[in-house]
PDB file of C-alpha atoms and ligand atoms in Angstrom:
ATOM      1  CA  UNK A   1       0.000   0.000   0.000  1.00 57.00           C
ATOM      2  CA  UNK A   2       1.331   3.467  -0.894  1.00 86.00           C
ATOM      3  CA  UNK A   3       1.851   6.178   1.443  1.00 91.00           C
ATOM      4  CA  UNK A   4      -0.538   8.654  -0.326  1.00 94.00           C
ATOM      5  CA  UNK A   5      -3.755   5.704  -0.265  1.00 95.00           C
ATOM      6  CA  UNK A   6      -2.582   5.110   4.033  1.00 96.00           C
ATOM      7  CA  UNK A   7      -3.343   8.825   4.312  1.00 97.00           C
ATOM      8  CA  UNK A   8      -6.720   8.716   2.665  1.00 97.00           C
ATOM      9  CA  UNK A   9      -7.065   5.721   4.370  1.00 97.00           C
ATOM     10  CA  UNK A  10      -5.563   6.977   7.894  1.00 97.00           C
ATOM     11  CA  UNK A  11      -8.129  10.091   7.310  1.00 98.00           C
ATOM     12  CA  UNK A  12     -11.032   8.306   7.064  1.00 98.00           C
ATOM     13  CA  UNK A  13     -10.684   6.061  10.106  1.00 97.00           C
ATOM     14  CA  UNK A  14     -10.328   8.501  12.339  1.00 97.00           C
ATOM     15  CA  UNK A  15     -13.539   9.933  11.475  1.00 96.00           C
ATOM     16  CA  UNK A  16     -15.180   6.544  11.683  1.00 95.00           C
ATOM     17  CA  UNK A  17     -16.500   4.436  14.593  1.00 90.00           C
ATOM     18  CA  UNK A  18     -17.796   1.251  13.047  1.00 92.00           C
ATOM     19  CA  UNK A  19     -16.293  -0.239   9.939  1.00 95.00           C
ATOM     20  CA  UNK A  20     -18.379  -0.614   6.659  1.00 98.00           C
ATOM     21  CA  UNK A  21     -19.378  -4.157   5.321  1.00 98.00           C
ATOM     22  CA  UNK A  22     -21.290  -3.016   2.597  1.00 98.00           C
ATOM     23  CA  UNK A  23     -19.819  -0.682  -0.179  1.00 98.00           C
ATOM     24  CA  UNK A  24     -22.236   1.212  -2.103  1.00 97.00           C
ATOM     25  CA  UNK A  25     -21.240   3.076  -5.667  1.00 97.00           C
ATOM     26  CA  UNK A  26     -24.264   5.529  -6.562  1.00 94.00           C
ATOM     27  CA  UNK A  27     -24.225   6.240 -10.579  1.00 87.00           C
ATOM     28  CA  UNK A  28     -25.306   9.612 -12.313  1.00 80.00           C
ATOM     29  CA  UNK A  29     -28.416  10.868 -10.999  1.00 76.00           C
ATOM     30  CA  UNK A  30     -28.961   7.604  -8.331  1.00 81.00           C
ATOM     31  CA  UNK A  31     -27.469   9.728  -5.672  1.00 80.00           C
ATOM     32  CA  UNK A  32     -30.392  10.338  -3.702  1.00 84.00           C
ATOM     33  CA  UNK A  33     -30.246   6.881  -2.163  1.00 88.00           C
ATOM     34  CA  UNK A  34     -27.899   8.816   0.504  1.00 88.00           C
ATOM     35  CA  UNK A  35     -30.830  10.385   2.148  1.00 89.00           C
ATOM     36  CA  UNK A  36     -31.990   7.283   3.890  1.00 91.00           C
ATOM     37  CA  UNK A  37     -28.769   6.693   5.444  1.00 94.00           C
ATOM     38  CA  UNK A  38     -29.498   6.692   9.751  1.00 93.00           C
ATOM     39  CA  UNK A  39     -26.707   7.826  11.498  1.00 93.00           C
ATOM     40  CA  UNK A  40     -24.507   9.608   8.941  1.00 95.00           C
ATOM     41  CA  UNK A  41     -21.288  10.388   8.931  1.00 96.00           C
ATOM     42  CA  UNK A  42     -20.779  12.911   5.636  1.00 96.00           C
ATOM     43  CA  UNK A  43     -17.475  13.300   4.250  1.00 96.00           C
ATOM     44  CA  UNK A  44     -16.623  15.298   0.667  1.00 93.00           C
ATOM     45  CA  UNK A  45     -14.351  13.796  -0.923  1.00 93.00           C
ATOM     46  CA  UNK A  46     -12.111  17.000  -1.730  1.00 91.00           C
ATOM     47  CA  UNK A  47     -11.440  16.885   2.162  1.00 94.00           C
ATOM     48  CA  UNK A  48      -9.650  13.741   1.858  1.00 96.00           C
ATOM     49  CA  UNK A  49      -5.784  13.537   1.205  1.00 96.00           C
ATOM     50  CA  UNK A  50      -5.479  12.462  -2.279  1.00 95.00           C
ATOM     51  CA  UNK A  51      -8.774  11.187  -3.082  1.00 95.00           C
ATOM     52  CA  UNK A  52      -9.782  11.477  -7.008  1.00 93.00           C
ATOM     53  CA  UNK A  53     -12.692  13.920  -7.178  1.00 82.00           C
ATOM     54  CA  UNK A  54     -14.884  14.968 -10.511  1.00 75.00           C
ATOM     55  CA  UNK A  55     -15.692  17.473 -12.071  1.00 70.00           C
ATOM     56  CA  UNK A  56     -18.838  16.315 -13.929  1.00 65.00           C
ATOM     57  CA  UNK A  57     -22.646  17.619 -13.280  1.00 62.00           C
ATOM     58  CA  UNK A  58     -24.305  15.586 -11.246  1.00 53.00           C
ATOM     59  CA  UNK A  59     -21.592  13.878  -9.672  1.00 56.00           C
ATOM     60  CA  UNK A  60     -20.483  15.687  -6.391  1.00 62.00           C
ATOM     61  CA  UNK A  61     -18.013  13.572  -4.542  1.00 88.00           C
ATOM     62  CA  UNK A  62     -19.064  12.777  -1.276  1.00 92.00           C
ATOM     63  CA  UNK A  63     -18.801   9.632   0.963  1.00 95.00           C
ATOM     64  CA  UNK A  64     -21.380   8.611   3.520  1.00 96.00           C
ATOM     65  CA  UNK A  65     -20.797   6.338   6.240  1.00 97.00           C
ATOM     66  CA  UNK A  66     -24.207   5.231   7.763  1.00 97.00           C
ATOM     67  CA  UNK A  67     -26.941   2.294   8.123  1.00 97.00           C
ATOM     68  CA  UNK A  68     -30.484   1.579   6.573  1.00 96.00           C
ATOM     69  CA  UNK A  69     -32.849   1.571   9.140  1.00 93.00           C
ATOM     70  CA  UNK A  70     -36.527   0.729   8.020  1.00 89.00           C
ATOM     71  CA  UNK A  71     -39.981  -0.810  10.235  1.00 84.00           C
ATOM     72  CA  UNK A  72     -37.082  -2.429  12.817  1.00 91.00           C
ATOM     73  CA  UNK A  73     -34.910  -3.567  10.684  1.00 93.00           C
ATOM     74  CA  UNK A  74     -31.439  -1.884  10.210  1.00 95.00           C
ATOM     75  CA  UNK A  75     -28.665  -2.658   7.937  1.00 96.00           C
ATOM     76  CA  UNK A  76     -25.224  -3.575   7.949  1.00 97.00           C
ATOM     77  CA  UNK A  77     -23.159  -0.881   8.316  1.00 98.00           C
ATOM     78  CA  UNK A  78     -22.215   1.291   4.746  1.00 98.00           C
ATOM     79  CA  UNK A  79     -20.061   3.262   3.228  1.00 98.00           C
ATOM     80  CA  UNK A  80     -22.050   5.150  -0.147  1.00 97.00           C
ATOM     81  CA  UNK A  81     -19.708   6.630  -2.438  1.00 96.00           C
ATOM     82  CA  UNK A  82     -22.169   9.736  -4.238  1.00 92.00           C
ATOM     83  CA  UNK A  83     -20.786  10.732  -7.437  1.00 84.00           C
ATOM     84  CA  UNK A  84     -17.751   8.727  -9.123  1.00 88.00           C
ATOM     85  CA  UNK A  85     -14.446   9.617 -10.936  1.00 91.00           C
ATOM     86  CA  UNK A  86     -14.715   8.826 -14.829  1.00 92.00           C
ATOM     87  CA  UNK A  87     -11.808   7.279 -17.254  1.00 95.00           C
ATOM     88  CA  UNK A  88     -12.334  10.134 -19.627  1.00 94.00           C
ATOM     89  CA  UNK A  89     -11.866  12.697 -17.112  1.00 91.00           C
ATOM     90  CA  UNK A  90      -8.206  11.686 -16.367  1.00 91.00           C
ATOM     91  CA  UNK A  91      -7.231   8.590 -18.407  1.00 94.00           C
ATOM     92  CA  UNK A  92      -5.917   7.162 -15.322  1.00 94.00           C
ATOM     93  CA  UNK A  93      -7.945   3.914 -13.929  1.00 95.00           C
ATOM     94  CA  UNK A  94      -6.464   4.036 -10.446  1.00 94.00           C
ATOM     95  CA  UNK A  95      -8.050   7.040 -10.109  1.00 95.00           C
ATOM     96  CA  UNK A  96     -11.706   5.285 -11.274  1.00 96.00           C
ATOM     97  CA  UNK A  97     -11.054   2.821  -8.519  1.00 96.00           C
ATOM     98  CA  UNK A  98      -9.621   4.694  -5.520  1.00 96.00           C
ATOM     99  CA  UNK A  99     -12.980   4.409  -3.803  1.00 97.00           C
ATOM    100  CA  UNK A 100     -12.704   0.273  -3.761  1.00 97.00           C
ATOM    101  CA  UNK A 101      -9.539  -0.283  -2.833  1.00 96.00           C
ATOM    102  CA  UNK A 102     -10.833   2.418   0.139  1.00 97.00           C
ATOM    103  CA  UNK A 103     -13.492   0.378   0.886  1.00 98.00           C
ATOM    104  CA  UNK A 104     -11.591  -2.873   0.831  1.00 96.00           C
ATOM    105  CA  UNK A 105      -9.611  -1.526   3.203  1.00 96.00           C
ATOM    106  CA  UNK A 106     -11.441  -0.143   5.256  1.00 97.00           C
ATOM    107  CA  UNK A 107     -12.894  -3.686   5.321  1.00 97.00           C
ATOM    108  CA  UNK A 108     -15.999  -3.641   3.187  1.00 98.00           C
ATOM    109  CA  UNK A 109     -16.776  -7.448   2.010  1.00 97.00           C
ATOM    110  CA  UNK A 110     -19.380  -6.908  -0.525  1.00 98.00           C
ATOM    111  CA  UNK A 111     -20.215  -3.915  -3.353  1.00 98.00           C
ATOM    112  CA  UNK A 112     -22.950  -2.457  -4.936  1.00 98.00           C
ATOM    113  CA  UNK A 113     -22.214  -1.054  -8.108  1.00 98.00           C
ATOM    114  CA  UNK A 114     -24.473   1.174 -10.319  1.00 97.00           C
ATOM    115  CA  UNK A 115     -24.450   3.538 -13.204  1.00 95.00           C
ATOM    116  CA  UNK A 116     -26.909   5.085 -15.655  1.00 93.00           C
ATOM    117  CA  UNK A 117     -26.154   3.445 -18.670  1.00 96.00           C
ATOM    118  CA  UNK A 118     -27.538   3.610 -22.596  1.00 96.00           C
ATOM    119  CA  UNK A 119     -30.108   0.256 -23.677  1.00 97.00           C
ATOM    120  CA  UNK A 120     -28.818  -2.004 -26.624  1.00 98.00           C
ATOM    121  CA  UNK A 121     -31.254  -4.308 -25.787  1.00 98.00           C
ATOM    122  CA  UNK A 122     -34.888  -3.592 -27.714  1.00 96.00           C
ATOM    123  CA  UNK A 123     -36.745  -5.230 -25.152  1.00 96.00           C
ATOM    124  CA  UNK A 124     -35.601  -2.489 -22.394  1.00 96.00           C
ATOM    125  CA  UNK A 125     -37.130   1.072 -22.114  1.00 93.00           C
ATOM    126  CA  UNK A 126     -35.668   4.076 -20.914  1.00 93.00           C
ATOM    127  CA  UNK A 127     -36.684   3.492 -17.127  1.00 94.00           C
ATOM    128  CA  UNK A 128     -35.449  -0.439 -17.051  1.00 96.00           C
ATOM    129  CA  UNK A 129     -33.428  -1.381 -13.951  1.00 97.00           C
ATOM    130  CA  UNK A 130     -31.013  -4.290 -15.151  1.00 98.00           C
ATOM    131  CA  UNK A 131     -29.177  -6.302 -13.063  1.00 98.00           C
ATOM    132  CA  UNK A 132     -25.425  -7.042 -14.612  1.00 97.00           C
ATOM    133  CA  UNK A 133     -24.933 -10.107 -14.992  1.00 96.00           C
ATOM    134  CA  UNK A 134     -21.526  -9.687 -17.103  1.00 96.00           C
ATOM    135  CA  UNK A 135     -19.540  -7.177 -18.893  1.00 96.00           C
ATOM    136  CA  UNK A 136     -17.888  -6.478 -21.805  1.00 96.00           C
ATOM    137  CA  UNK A 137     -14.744  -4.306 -21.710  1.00 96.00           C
ATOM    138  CA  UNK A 138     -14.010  -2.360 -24.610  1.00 97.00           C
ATOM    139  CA  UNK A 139     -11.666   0.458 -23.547  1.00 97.00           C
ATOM    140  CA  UNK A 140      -8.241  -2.189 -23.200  1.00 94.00           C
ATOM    141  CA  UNK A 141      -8.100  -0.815 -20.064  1.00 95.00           C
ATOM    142  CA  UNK A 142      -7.562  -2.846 -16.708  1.00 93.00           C
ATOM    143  CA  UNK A 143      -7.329  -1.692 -13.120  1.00 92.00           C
ATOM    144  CA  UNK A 144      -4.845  -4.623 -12.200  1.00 88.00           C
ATOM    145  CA  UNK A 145      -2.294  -3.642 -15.007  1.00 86.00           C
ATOM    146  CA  UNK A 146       0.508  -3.085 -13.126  1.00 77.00           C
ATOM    147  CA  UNK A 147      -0.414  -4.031  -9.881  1.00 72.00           C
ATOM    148  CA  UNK A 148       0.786  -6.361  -7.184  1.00 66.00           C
ATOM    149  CA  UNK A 149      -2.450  -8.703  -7.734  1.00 63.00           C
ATOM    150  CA  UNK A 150      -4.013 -10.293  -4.826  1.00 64.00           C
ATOM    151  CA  UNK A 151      -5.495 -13.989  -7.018  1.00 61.00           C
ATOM    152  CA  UNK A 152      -4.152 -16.871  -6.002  1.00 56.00           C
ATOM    153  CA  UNK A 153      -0.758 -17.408  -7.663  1.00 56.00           C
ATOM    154  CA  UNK A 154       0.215 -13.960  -8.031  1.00 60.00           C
ATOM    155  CA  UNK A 155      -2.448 -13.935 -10.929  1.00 63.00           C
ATOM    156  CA  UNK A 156      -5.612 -11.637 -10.841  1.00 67.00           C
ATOM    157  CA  UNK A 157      -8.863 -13.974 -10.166  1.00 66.00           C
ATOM    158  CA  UNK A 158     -10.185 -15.426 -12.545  1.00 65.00           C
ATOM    159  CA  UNK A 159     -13.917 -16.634 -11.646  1.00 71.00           C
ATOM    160  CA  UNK A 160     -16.803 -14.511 -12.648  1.00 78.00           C
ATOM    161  CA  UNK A 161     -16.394 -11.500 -10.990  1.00 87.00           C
ATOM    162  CA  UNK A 162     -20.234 -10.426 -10.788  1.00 91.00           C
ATOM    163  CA  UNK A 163     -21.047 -12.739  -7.944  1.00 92.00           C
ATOM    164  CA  UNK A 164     -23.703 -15.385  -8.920  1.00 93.00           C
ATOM    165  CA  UNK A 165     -25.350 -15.549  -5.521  1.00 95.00           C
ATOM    166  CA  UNK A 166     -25.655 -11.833  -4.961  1.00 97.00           C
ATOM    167  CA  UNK A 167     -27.858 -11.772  -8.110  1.00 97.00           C
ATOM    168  CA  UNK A 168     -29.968 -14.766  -7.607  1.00 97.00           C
ATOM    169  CA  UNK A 169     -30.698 -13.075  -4.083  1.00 98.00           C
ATOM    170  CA  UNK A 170     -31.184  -9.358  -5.811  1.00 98.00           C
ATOM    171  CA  UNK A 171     -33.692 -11.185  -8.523  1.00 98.00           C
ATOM    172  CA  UNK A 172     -35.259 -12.995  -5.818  1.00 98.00           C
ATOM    173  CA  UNK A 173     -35.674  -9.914  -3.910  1.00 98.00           C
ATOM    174  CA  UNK A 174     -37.105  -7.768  -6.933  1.00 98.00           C
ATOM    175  CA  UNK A 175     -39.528 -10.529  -7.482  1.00 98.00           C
ATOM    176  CA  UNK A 176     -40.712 -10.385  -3.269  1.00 97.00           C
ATOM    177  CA  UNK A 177     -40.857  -6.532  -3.706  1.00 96.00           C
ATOM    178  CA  UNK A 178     -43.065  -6.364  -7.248  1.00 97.00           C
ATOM    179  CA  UNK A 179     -40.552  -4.054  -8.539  1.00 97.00           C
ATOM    180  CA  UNK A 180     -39.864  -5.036 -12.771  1.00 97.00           C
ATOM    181  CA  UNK A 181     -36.331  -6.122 -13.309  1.00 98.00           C
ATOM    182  CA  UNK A 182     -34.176  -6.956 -16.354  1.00 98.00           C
ATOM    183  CA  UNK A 183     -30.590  -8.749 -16.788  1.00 98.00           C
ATOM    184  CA  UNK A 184     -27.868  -8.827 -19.337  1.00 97.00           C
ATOM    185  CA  UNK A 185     -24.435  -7.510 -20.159  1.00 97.00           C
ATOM    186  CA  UNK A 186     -22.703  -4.514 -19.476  1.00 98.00           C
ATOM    187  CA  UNK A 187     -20.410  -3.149 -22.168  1.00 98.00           C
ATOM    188  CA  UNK A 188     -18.035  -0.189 -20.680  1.00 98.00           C
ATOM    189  CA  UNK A 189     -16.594   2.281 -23.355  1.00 98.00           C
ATOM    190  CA  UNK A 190     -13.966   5.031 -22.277  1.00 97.00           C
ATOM    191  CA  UNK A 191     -16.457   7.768 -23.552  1.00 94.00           C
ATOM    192  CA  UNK A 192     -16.475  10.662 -23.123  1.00 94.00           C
ATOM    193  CA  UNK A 193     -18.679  10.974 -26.156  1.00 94.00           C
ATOM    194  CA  UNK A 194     -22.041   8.906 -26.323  1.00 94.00           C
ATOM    195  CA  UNK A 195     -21.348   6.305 -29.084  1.00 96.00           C
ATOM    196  CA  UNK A 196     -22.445   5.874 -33.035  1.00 96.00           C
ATOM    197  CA  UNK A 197     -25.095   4.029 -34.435  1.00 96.00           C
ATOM    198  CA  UNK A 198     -22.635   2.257 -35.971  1.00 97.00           C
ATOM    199  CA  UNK A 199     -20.939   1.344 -32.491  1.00 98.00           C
ATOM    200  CA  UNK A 200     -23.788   0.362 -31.243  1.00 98.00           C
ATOM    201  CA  UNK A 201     -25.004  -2.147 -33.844  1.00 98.00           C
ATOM    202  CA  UNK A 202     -21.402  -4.187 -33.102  1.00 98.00           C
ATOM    203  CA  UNK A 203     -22.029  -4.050 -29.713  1.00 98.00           C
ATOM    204  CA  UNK A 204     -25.521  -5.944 -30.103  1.00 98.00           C
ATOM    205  CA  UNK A 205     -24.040  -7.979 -32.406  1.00 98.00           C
ATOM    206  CA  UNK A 206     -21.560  -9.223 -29.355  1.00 98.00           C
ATOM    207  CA  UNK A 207     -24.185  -9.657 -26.630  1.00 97.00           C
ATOM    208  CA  UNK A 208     -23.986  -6.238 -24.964  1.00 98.00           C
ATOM    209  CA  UNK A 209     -27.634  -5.195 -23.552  1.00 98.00           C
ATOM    210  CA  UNK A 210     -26.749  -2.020 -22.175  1.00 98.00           C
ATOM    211  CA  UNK A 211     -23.994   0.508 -22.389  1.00 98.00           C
ATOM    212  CA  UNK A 212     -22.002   2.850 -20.082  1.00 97.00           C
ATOM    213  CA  UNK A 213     -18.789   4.772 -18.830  1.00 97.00           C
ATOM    214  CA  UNK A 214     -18.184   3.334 -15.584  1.00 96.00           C
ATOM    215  CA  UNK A 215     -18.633   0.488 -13.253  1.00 97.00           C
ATOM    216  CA  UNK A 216     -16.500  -2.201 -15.283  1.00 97.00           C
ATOM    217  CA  UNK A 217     -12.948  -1.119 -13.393  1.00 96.00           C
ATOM    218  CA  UNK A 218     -14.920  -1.043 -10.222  1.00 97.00           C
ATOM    219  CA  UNK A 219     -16.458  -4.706 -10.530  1.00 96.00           C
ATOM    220  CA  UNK A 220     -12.839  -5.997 -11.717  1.00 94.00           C
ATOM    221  CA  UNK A 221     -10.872  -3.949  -8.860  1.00 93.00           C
ATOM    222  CA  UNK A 222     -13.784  -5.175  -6.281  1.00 95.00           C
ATOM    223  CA  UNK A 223     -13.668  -8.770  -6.977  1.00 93.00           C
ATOM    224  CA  UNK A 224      -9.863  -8.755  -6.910  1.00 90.00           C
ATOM    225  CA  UNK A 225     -10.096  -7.316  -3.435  1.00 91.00           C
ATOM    226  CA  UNK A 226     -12.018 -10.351  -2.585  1.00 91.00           C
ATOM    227  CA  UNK A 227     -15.410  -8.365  -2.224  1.00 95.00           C
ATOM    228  CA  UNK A 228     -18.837 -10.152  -3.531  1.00 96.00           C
ATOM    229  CA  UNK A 229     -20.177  -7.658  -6.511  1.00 97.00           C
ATOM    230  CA  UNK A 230     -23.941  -6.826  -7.039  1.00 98.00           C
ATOM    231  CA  UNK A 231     -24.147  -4.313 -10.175  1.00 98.00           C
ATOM    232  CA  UNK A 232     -27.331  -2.807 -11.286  1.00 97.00           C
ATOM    233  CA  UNK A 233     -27.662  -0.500 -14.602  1.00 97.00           C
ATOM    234  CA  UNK A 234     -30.589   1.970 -14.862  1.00 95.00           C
ATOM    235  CA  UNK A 235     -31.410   2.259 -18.071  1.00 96.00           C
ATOM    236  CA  UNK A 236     -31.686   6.476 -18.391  1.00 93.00           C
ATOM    237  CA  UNK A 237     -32.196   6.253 -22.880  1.00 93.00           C
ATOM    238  CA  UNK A 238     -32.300   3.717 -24.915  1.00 95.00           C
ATOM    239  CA  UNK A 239     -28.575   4.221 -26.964  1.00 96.00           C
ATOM    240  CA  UNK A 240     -27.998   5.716 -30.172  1.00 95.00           C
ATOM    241  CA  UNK A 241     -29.565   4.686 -33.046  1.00 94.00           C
ATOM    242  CA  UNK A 242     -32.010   2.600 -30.868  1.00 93.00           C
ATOM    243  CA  UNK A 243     -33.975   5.524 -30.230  1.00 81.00           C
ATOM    244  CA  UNK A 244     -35.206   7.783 -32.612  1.00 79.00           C
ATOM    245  CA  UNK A 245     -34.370  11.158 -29.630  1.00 78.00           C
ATOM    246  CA  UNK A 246     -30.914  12.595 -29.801  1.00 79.00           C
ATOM    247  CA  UNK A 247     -29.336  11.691 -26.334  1.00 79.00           C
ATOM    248  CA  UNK A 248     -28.622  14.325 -23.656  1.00 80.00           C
ATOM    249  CA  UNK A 249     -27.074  14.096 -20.277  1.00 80.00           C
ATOM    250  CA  UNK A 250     -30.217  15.948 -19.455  1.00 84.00           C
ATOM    251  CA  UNK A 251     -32.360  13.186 -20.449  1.00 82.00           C
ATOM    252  CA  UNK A 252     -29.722  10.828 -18.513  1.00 81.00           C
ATOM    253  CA  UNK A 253     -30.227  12.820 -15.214  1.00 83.00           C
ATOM    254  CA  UNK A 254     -34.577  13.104 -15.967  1.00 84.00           C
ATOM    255  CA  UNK A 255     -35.138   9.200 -16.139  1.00 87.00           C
ATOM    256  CA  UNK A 256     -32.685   8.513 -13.016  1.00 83.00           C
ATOM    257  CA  UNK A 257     -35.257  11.182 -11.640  1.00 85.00           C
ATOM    258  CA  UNK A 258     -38.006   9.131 -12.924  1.00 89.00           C
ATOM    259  CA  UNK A 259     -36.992   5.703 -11.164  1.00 92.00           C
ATOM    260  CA  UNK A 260     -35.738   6.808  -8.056  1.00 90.00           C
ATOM    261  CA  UNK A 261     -37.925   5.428  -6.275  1.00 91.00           C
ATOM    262  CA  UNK A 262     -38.054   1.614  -7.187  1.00 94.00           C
ATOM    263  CA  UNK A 263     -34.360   2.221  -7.263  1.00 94.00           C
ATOM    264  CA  UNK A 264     -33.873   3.289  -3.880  1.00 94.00           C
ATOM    265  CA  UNK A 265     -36.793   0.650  -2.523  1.00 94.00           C
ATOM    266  CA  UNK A 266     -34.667  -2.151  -4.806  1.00 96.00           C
ATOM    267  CA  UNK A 267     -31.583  -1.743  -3.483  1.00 96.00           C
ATOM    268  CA  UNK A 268     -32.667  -1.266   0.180  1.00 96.00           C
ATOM    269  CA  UNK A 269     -34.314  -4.362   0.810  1.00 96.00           C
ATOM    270  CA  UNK A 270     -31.331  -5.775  -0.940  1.00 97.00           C
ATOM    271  CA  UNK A 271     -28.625  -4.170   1.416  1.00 97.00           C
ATOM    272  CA  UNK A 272     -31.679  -5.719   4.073  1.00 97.00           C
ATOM    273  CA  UNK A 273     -30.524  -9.283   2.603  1.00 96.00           C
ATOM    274  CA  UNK A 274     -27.172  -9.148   2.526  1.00 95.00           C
TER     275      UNK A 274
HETATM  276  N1  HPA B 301     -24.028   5.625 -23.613  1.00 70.44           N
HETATM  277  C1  HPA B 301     -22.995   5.650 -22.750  1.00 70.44           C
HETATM  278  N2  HPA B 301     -23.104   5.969 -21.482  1.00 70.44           N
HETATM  279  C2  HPA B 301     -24.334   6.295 -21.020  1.00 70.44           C
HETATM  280  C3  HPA B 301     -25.453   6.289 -21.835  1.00 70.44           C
HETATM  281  C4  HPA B 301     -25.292   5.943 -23.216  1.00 70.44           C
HETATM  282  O1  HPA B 301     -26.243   5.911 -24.007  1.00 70.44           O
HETATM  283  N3  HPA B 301     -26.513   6.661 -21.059  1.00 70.44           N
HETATM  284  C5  HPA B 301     -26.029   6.861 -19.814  1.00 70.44           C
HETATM  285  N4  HPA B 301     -24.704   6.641 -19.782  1.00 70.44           N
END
């Protein structure tokens, strides 16, 4: 561990009593999810030593520290990461997944990813919630380039990284709840410009249902911690060419708006199961 990450690190635990379990990444416009939290402990991110902050709308840095608390039930204890740091911003992937390795080591076991992302898939809306149940990585990038690896062997791991358990339990959960689910395949591009029609049409052609900037690095880095992954898409426009509207980050930001609220219930009474 580098001297820069202890002092993040060193930062943060002395402003924390209880240690997180459960890792929470809030995508682009999911952030209201924070405002549940019982017994907060708010921390901006540009108040940490070296933490990667960004500069995009709708993505103000902070970390919460906190629990769930609902009818007499309360959660393990969190740490919700509100607003995330983008490849395109910086071209540097250990930025995109400073917040994981802090929450590995703060001790965090399990992650809940999520992101807005575009809809390949014809049978999704603009509105779908999709559970991710694999990725495909098409920026070359990798988090563990470089790194001292932490796989058996002195090799990264190599089992599925989205942990299959996780999403039979999230399914089963939607299912208890009534709230309408989907599943497929992630596929992360380095952005920062939506993609082409063209783009688009390969990626279908290979299996991707949705598409996004984000949450790939986080699910690799994560599982190579050792954490279980959970990642969930909201589907904020169906992707170009798909849909006949020209896409818009405001239209990204109005249909996170939209869903809020089965988002938020969905991944409560998930964080309730874990
Ligand atoms: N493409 C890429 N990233 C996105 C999209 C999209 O259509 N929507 C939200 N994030």
């Amino acid at each position: 561990m580098d001297n820069q990450f202890q002092e993040s690190i060193n930062y943060l635990t002395a402003r924390i009593k209880v240690k997180p379990a459960i890792a929470i990444v809030l995508g682009s416009g999911l952030g209201e999810f924070a405002q549940l939290l019982s017994d907060t402990i708010v921390i901006p991110t540009t108040d940490i030593p070296h933490y990667p902050h960004s500069t995009v709308q709708g993505h103000a840095g902070k970390i919460i520290f906190g629990t769930l608390e609902n009818a007499g039930r309360r959660s393990a204890q969190l740490i919700v990461f509100q607003g995330r740091v983008h490849l395109y911003e910086s071209n540097d992937v250990q930025k995109v997944v400073y917040p994981i390795r802090v929450a590995a080591a703060l001790g965090a076991g399990q992650l809940i990813v999520t992101n807005a992302a575009g809809g390949i898939n014809r049978l999704f809306d603009s509105g779908t919630l999709m559970f991710i149940r694999d990725y495909i990585n098409m920026t070359g990038e990798n988090p563990l380039i470089g790194s001292t690896v932490s796989g058996t062997n002195g090799y990264p791991r190599t089992e599925a990284a989205l942990t299959p358990d996780l999403l039979k339990m999230a399914k089963l959960v939607a299912l208890k709840h009534g709230i309408a689910t989907k599943e497929g395949v992630y596929c992360w591009t380095k952005g920062p410009t939506y993609e082409s029609a063209s783009e688009i049409r390969m990626m279908a052609a290979l299996g991707a249902d949705a598409v996004g900037m984000s949450t790939v690095p986080e699910i690799i880095c994560a599982h190579n911690s050792g954490l279980k992954v959970l990642g969930i898409s909201c589907i904020t426009n169906m992707a170009t060419g798909i849909s006949p509207t020209k896409l818009s980050h405001g239209e990204v930001t109005e249909t996170a708006n939209r869903v809020k609220n089965d988002f938020t219930r969905l991944v409560s009474e998930i964080i309730f199961e874990m």
